[in-house]
């Protein structure tokens, strides 16, 4: 006898007898109508059939039906690589053309500066040349020209007079 056990356990069955078969315990009978939803008969790996909770199988009506792919989505999917390739090609072309574009922009700025200089310098030179020859403003030899033009109607003939003073 063990020190922690206050009493002695004696089996009432005859386990030593090879022909002894204990009587099975009575099992309750469950009718199929009494089985609640979500519970079903299952067979365990050792072959014993028992009741167990099961996961409901999805019905085919709840599964979404396959939808056809819209035409705009197909077109977009086909155009996306083409547009991307075109953008990549343009980027590569600009990278090769960058030195030439930079040189052309410098040339255009130089041409614009030359035009601005010409527009401002030519009148100054002409004014200085007139004063040197005596035809400048304020002298007795200055000539004023006036012109009067008249026309009647939208498509009428224009008449004009020119006065030298």
PDB file of C-alpha atoms in Angstrom:
ATOM      1  CA  UNK A   1       0.000   0.000   0.000  1.00  0.00           C
ATOM      2  CA  UNK A   2       1.194   3.494  -0.903  1.00  0.00           C
ATOM      3  CA  UNK A   3       1.752   6.029   1.831  1.00  0.00           C
ATOM      4  CA  UNK A   4      -0.423   8.769   0.249  1.00  0.00           C
ATOM      5  CA  UNK A   5      -3.441   6.487  -0.374  1.00  0.00           C
ATOM      6  CA  UNK A   6      -5.598   6.221   2.765  1.00  0.00           C
ATOM      7  CA  UNK A   7      -7.452   3.176   1.465  1.00  0.00           C
ATOM      8  CA  UNK A   8      -6.714   0.033  -0.523  1.00  0.00           C
ATOM      9  CA  UNK A   9      -8.079  -0.269  -4.053  1.00  0.00           C
ATOM     10  CA  UNK A  10      -9.294  -3.742  -4.999  1.00  0.00           C
ATOM     11  CA  UNK A  11     -10.593  -4.417  -8.483  1.00  0.00           C
ATOM     12  CA  UNK A  12     -13.967  -6.129  -8.675  1.00  0.00           C
ATOM     13  CA  UNK A  13     -13.438  -7.506 -12.177  1.00  0.00           C
ATOM     14  CA  UNK A  14     -11.537 -10.549 -13.238  1.00  0.00           C
ATOM     15  CA  UNK A  15      -8.848  -9.068 -15.501  1.00  0.00           C
ATOM     16  CA  UNK A  16      -6.715 -12.130 -15.165  1.00  0.00           C
ATOM     17  CA  UNK A  17      -9.352 -14.376 -16.808  1.00  0.00           C
ATOM     18  CA  UNK A  18      -8.732 -14.516 -20.617  1.00  0.00           C
ATOM     19  CA  UNK A  19     -12.421 -15.317 -21.340  1.00  0.00           C
ATOM     20  CA  UNK A  20     -13.799 -12.468 -19.235  1.00  0.00           C
ATOM     21  CA  UNK A  21     -15.717  -9.831 -21.195  1.00  0.00           C
ATOM     22  CA  UNK A  22     -17.198  -6.970 -19.195  1.00  0.00           C
ATOM     23  CA  UNK A  23     -20.742  -6.018 -20.106  1.00  0.00           C
ATOM     24  CA  UNK A  24     -20.819  -2.801 -22.093  1.00  0.00           C
ATOM     25  CA  UNK A  25     -22.524   0.223 -20.576  1.00  0.00           C
ATOM     26  CA  UNK A  26     -25.884   0.980 -22.123  1.00  0.00           C
ATOM     27  CA  UNK A  27     -25.648   3.759 -24.713  1.00  0.00           C
ATOM     28  CA  UNK A  28     -28.459   6.225 -25.225  1.00  0.00           C
ATOM     29  CA  UNK A  29     -30.212   5.954 -28.564  1.00  0.00           C
ATOM     30  CA  UNK A  30     -30.437   9.230 -30.507  1.00  0.00           C
ATOM     31  CA  UNK A  31     -32.840   9.406 -33.400  1.00  0.00           C
ATOM     32  CA  UNK A  32     -31.728  11.320 -36.513  1.00  0.00           C
ATOM     33  CA  UNK A  33     -34.471  13.901 -35.923  1.00  0.00           C
ATOM     34  CA  UNK A  34     -33.044  14.667 -32.468  1.00  0.00           C
ATOM     35  CA  UNK A  35     -29.537  15.557 -33.745  1.00  0.00           C
ATOM     36  CA  UNK A  36     -29.120  19.353 -33.519  1.00  0.00           C
ATOM     37  CA  UNK A  37     -27.868  21.370 -36.507  1.00  0.00           C
ATOM     38  CA  UNK A  38     -24.086  21.479 -36.851  1.00  0.00           C
ATOM     39  CA  UNK A  39     -23.736  17.973 -35.317  1.00  0.00           C
ATOM     40  CA  UNK A  40     -23.268  14.889 -37.480  1.00  0.00           C
ATOM     41  CA  UNK A  41     -22.067  11.291 -37.330  1.00  0.00           C
ATOM     42  CA  UNK A  42     -18.310  11.048 -38.019  1.00  0.00           C
ATOM     43  CA  UNK A  43     -15.946   8.101 -38.240  1.00  0.00           C
ATOM     44  CA  UNK A  44     -12.768   8.480 -36.206  1.00  0.00           C
ATOM     45  CA  UNK A  45      -9.398   7.184 -37.476  1.00  0.00           C
ATOM     46  CA  UNK A  46      -9.693   4.077 -35.231  1.00  0.00           C
ATOM     47  CA  UNK A  47     -13.041   3.172 -36.843  1.00  0.00           C
ATOM     48  CA  UNK A  48     -15.375   4.286 -34.068  1.00  0.00           C
ATOM     49  CA  UNK A  49     -18.479   6.210 -35.191  1.00  0.00           C
ATOM     50  CA  UNK A  50     -19.517   9.087 -32.947  1.00  0.00           C
ATOM     51  CA  UNK A  51     -21.375  12.389 -32.997  1.00  0.00           C
ATOM     52  CA  UNK A  52     -19.285  15.512 -33.485  1.00  0.00           C
ATOM     53  CA  UNK A  53     -19.641  19.180 -34.367  1.00  0.00           C
ATOM     54  CA  UNK A  54     -18.989  19.712 -38.075  1.00  0.00           C
ATOM     55  CA  UNK A  55     -18.390  22.795 -40.185  1.00  0.00           C
ATOM     56  CA  UNK A  56     -21.211  23.489 -42.599  1.00  0.00           C
ATOM     57  CA  UNK A  57     -20.268  23.035 -46.239  1.00  0.00           C
ATOM     58  CA  UNK A  58     -20.917  26.112 -48.384  1.00  0.00           C
ATOM     59  CA  UNK A  59     -23.753  25.662 -50.783  1.00  0.00           C
ATOM     60  CA  UNK A  60     -23.018  26.301 -54.466  1.00  0.00           C
ATOM     61  CA  UNK A  61     -25.670  29.045 -54.506  1.00  0.00           C
ATOM     62  CA  UNK A  62     -23.624  31.195 -52.104  1.00  0.00           C
ATOM     63  CA  UNK A  63     -20.443  30.958 -54.187  1.00  0.00           C
ATOM     64  CA  UNK A  64     -20.103  34.019 -56.471  1.00  0.00           C
ATOM     65  CA  UNK A  65     -20.502  33.306 -60.133  1.00  0.00           C
ATOM     66  CA  UNK A  66     -17.560  34.052 -62.405  1.00  0.00           C
ATOM     67  CA  UNK A  67     -18.008  37.433 -64.086  1.00  0.00           C
ATOM     68  CA  UNK A  68     -16.682  38.092 -67.577  1.00  0.00           C
ATOM     69  CA  UNK A  69     -13.834  40.594 -67.830  1.00  0.00           C
ATOM     70  CA  UNK A  70     -15.071  43.938 -69.206  1.00  0.00           C
ATOM     71  CA  UNK A  71     -13.724  45.093 -72.552  1.00  0.00           C
ATOM     72  CA  UNK A  72     -12.292  48.322 -71.088  1.00  0.00           C
ATOM     73  CA  UNK A  73     -10.223  46.289 -68.622  1.00  0.00           C
ATOM     74  CA  UNK A  74      -8.824  44.123 -71.425  1.00  0.00           C
ATOM     75  CA  UNK A  75      -7.997  47.198 -73.498  1.00  0.00           C
ATOM     76  CA  UNK A  76      -6.320  48.909 -70.564  1.00  0.00           C
ATOM     77  CA  UNK A  77      -4.327  45.793 -69.745  1.00  0.00           C
ATOM     78  CA  UNK A  78      -3.126  45.563 -73.339  1.00  0.00           C
ATOM     79  CA  UNK A  79      -2.300  49.269 -73.628  1.00  0.00           C
ATOM     80  CA  UNK A  80      -0.422  49.575 -70.337  1.00  0.00           C
ATOM     81  CA  UNK A  81       2.803  47.857 -71.523  1.00  0.00           C
ATOM     82  CA  UNK A  82       2.670  49.747 -74.815  1.00  0.00           C
ATOM     83  CA  UNK A  83       2.327  53.130 -73.139  1.00  0.00           C
ATOM     84  CA  UNK A  84       4.998  52.242 -70.596  1.00  0.00           C
ATOM     85  CA  UNK A  85       7.354  51.137 -73.374  1.00  0.00           C
ATOM     86  CA  UNK A  86       6.712  54.379 -75.272  1.00  0.00           C
ATOM     87  CA  UNK A  87       7.482  56.454 -72.196  1.00  0.00           C
ATOM     88  CA  UNK A  88      10.667  54.464 -71.607  1.00  0.00           C
ATOM     89  CA  UNK A  89      11.744  54.929 -75.226  1.00  0.00           C
ATOM     90  CA  UNK A  90      11.075  58.673 -75.002  1.00  0.00           C
ATOM     91  CA  UNK A  91      13.153  58.887 -71.836  1.00  0.00           C
ATOM     92  CA  UNK A  92      16.043  57.054 -73.474  1.00  0.00           C
ATOM     93  CA  UNK A  93      15.802  59.297 -76.541  1.00  0.00           C
ATOM     94  CA  UNK A  94      15.830  62.435 -74.412  1.00  0.00           C
ATOM     95  CA  UNK A  95      18.829  61.189 -72.474  1.00  0.00           C
ATOM     96  CA  UNK A  96      20.730  60.719 -75.744  1.00  0.00           C
ATOM     97  CA  UNK A  97      19.524  64.081 -77.076  1.00  0.00           C
ATOM     98  CA  UNK A  98      20.199  66.026 -73.854  1.00  0.00           C
ATOM     99  CA  UNK A  99      23.612  67.431 -74.881  1.00  0.00           C
ATOM    100  CA  UNK A 100      22.212  68.649 -78.200  1.00  0.00           C
ATOM    101  CA  UNK A 101      19.138  70.130 -76.503  1.00  0.00           C
ATOM    102  CA  UNK A 102      21.328  71.979 -74.028  1.00  0.00           C
ATOM    103  CA  UNK A 103      23.450  73.385 -76.858  1.00  0.00           C
ATOM    104  CA  UNK A 104      20.336  74.434 -78.769  1.00  0.00           C
ATOM    105  CA  UNK A 105      18.895  76.186 -75.722  1.00  0.00           C
ATOM    106  CA  UNK A 106      22.161  78.119 -75.272  1.00  0.00           C
ATOM    107  CA  UNK A 107      22.078  79.078 -78.961  1.00  0.00           C
ATOM    108  CA  UNK A 108      18.474  80.243 -78.674  1.00  0.00           C
ATOM    109  CA  UNK A 109      19.292  82.378 -75.621  1.00  0.00           C
ATOM    110  CA  UNK A 110      22.226  83.879 -77.509  1.00  0.00           C
ATOM    111  CA  UNK A 111      20.005  84.626 -80.516  1.00  0.00           C
ATOM    112  CA  UNK A 112      17.380  86.216 -78.255  1.00  0.00           C
ATOM    113  CA  UNK A 113      20.030  88.388 -76.599  1.00  0.00           C
ATOM    114  CA  UNK A 114      21.329  89.452 -80.047  1.00  0.00           C
ATOM    115  CA  UNK A 115      17.811  90.410 -81.179  1.00  0.00           C
ATOM    116  CA  UNK A 116      17.180  92.446 -78.012  1.00  0.00           C
ATOM    117  CA  UNK A 117      20.518  94.197 -78.413  1.00  0.00           C
ATOM    118  CA  UNK A 118      19.751  94.988 -82.064  1.00  0.00           C
ATOM    119  CA  UNK A 119      16.277  96.345 -81.255  1.00  0.00           C
ATOM    120  CA  UNK A 120      17.699  98.703 -78.662  1.00  0.00           C
ATOM    121  CA  UNK A 121      20.979  99.660 -80.392  1.00  0.00           C
ATOM    122  CA  UNK A 122      19.746 100.402 -83.936  1.00  0.00           C
ATOM    123  CA  UNK A 123      17.427 103.298 -82.973  1.00  0.00           C
ATOM    124  CA  UNK A 124      20.144 104.776 -80.792  1.00  0.00           C
ATOM    125  CA  UNK A 125      22.632 104.624 -83.662  1.00  0.00           C
ATOM    126  CA  UNK A 126      20.144 106.128 -86.115  1.00  0.00           C
ATOM    127  CA  UNK A 127      19.335 108.984 -83.718  1.00  0.00           C
ATOM    128  CA  UNK A 128      23.018 109.695 -83.276  1.00  0.00           C
ATOM    129  CA  UNK A 129      23.552 109.683 -87.055  1.00  0.00           C
ATOM    130  CA  UNK A 130      20.747 112.191 -87.636  1.00  0.00           C
ATOM    131  CA  UNK A 131      22.157 114.612 -85.109  1.00  0.00           C
ATOM    132  CA  UNK A 132      25.572 114.403 -86.754  1.00  0.00           C
ATOM    133  CA  UNK A 133      24.190 115.282 -90.212  1.00  0.00           C
ATOM    134  CA  UNK A 134      22.080 118.203 -88.986  1.00  0.00           C
ATOM    135  CA  UNK A 135      18.680 116.564 -89.542  1.00  0.00           C
ATOM    136  CA  UNK A 136      18.048 116.032 -85.833  1.00  0.00           C
ATOM    137  CA  UNK A 137      14.963 117.293 -84.066  1.00  0.00           C
ATOM    138  CA  UNK A 138      14.809 120.937 -82.964  1.00  0.00           C
ATOM    139  CA  UNK A 139      16.735 122.327 -85.978  1.00  0.00           C
ATOM    140  CA  UNK A 140      15.343 124.513 -88.761  1.00  0.00           C
ATOM    141  CA  UNK A 141      15.655 121.733 -91.306  1.00  0.00           C
ATOM    142  CA  UNK A 142      13.350 119.263 -89.515  1.00  0.00           C
ATOM    143  CA  UNK A 143      10.531 117.961 -91.719  1.00  0.00           C
ATOM    144  CA  UNK A 144       7.168 116.879 -90.300  1.00  0.00           C
ATOM    145  CA  UNK A 145       4.964 114.678 -92.370  1.00  0.00           C
ATOM    146  CA  UNK A 146       1.252 114.303 -91.561  1.00  0.00           C
ATOM    147  CA  UNK A 147      -1.162 111.992 -93.284  1.00  0.00           C
ATOM    148  CA  UNK A 148      -4.965 112.103 -93.243  1.00  0.00           C
ATOM    149  CA  UNK A 149      -6.919 109.127 -94.561  1.00  0.00           C
ATOM    150  CA  UNK A 150     -10.721 108.875 -94.822  1.00  0.00           C
ATOM    151  CA  UNK A 151     -12.961 106.048 -95.943  1.00  0.00           C
ATOM    152  CA  UNK A 152     -16.752 105.760 -96.128  1.00  0.00           C
ATOM    153  CA  UNK A 153     -18.344 102.420 -95.306  1.00  0.00           C
ATOM    154  CA  UNK A 154     -16.730  99.132 -94.509  1.00  0.00           C
ATOM    155  CA  UNK A 155     -15.571  98.407 -98.047  1.00  0.00           C
ATOM    156  CA  UNK A 156     -15.463 101.986 -99.333  1.00  0.00           C
ATOM    157  CA  UNK A 157     -12.508 103.446-101.152  1.00  0.00           C
ATOM    158  CA  UNK A 158      -9.995 105.277 -98.975  1.00  0.00           C
ATOM    159  CA  UNK A 159      -8.784 108.802 -99.796  1.00  0.00           C
ATOM    160  CA  UNK A 160      -5.796 110.450 -98.165  1.00  0.00           C
ATOM    161  CA  UNK A 161      -3.633 113.543 -98.127  1.00  0.00           C
ATOM    162  CA  UNK A 162       0.037 113.910 -97.191  1.00  0.00           C
ATOM    163  CA  UNK A 163       1.346 117.235 -95.857  1.00  0.00           C
ATOM    164  CA  UNK A 164       5.059 118.098 -95.697  1.00  0.00           C
ATOM    165  CA  UNK A 165       5.920 120.926 -93.315  1.00  0.00           C
TER     166      UNK A 165
END
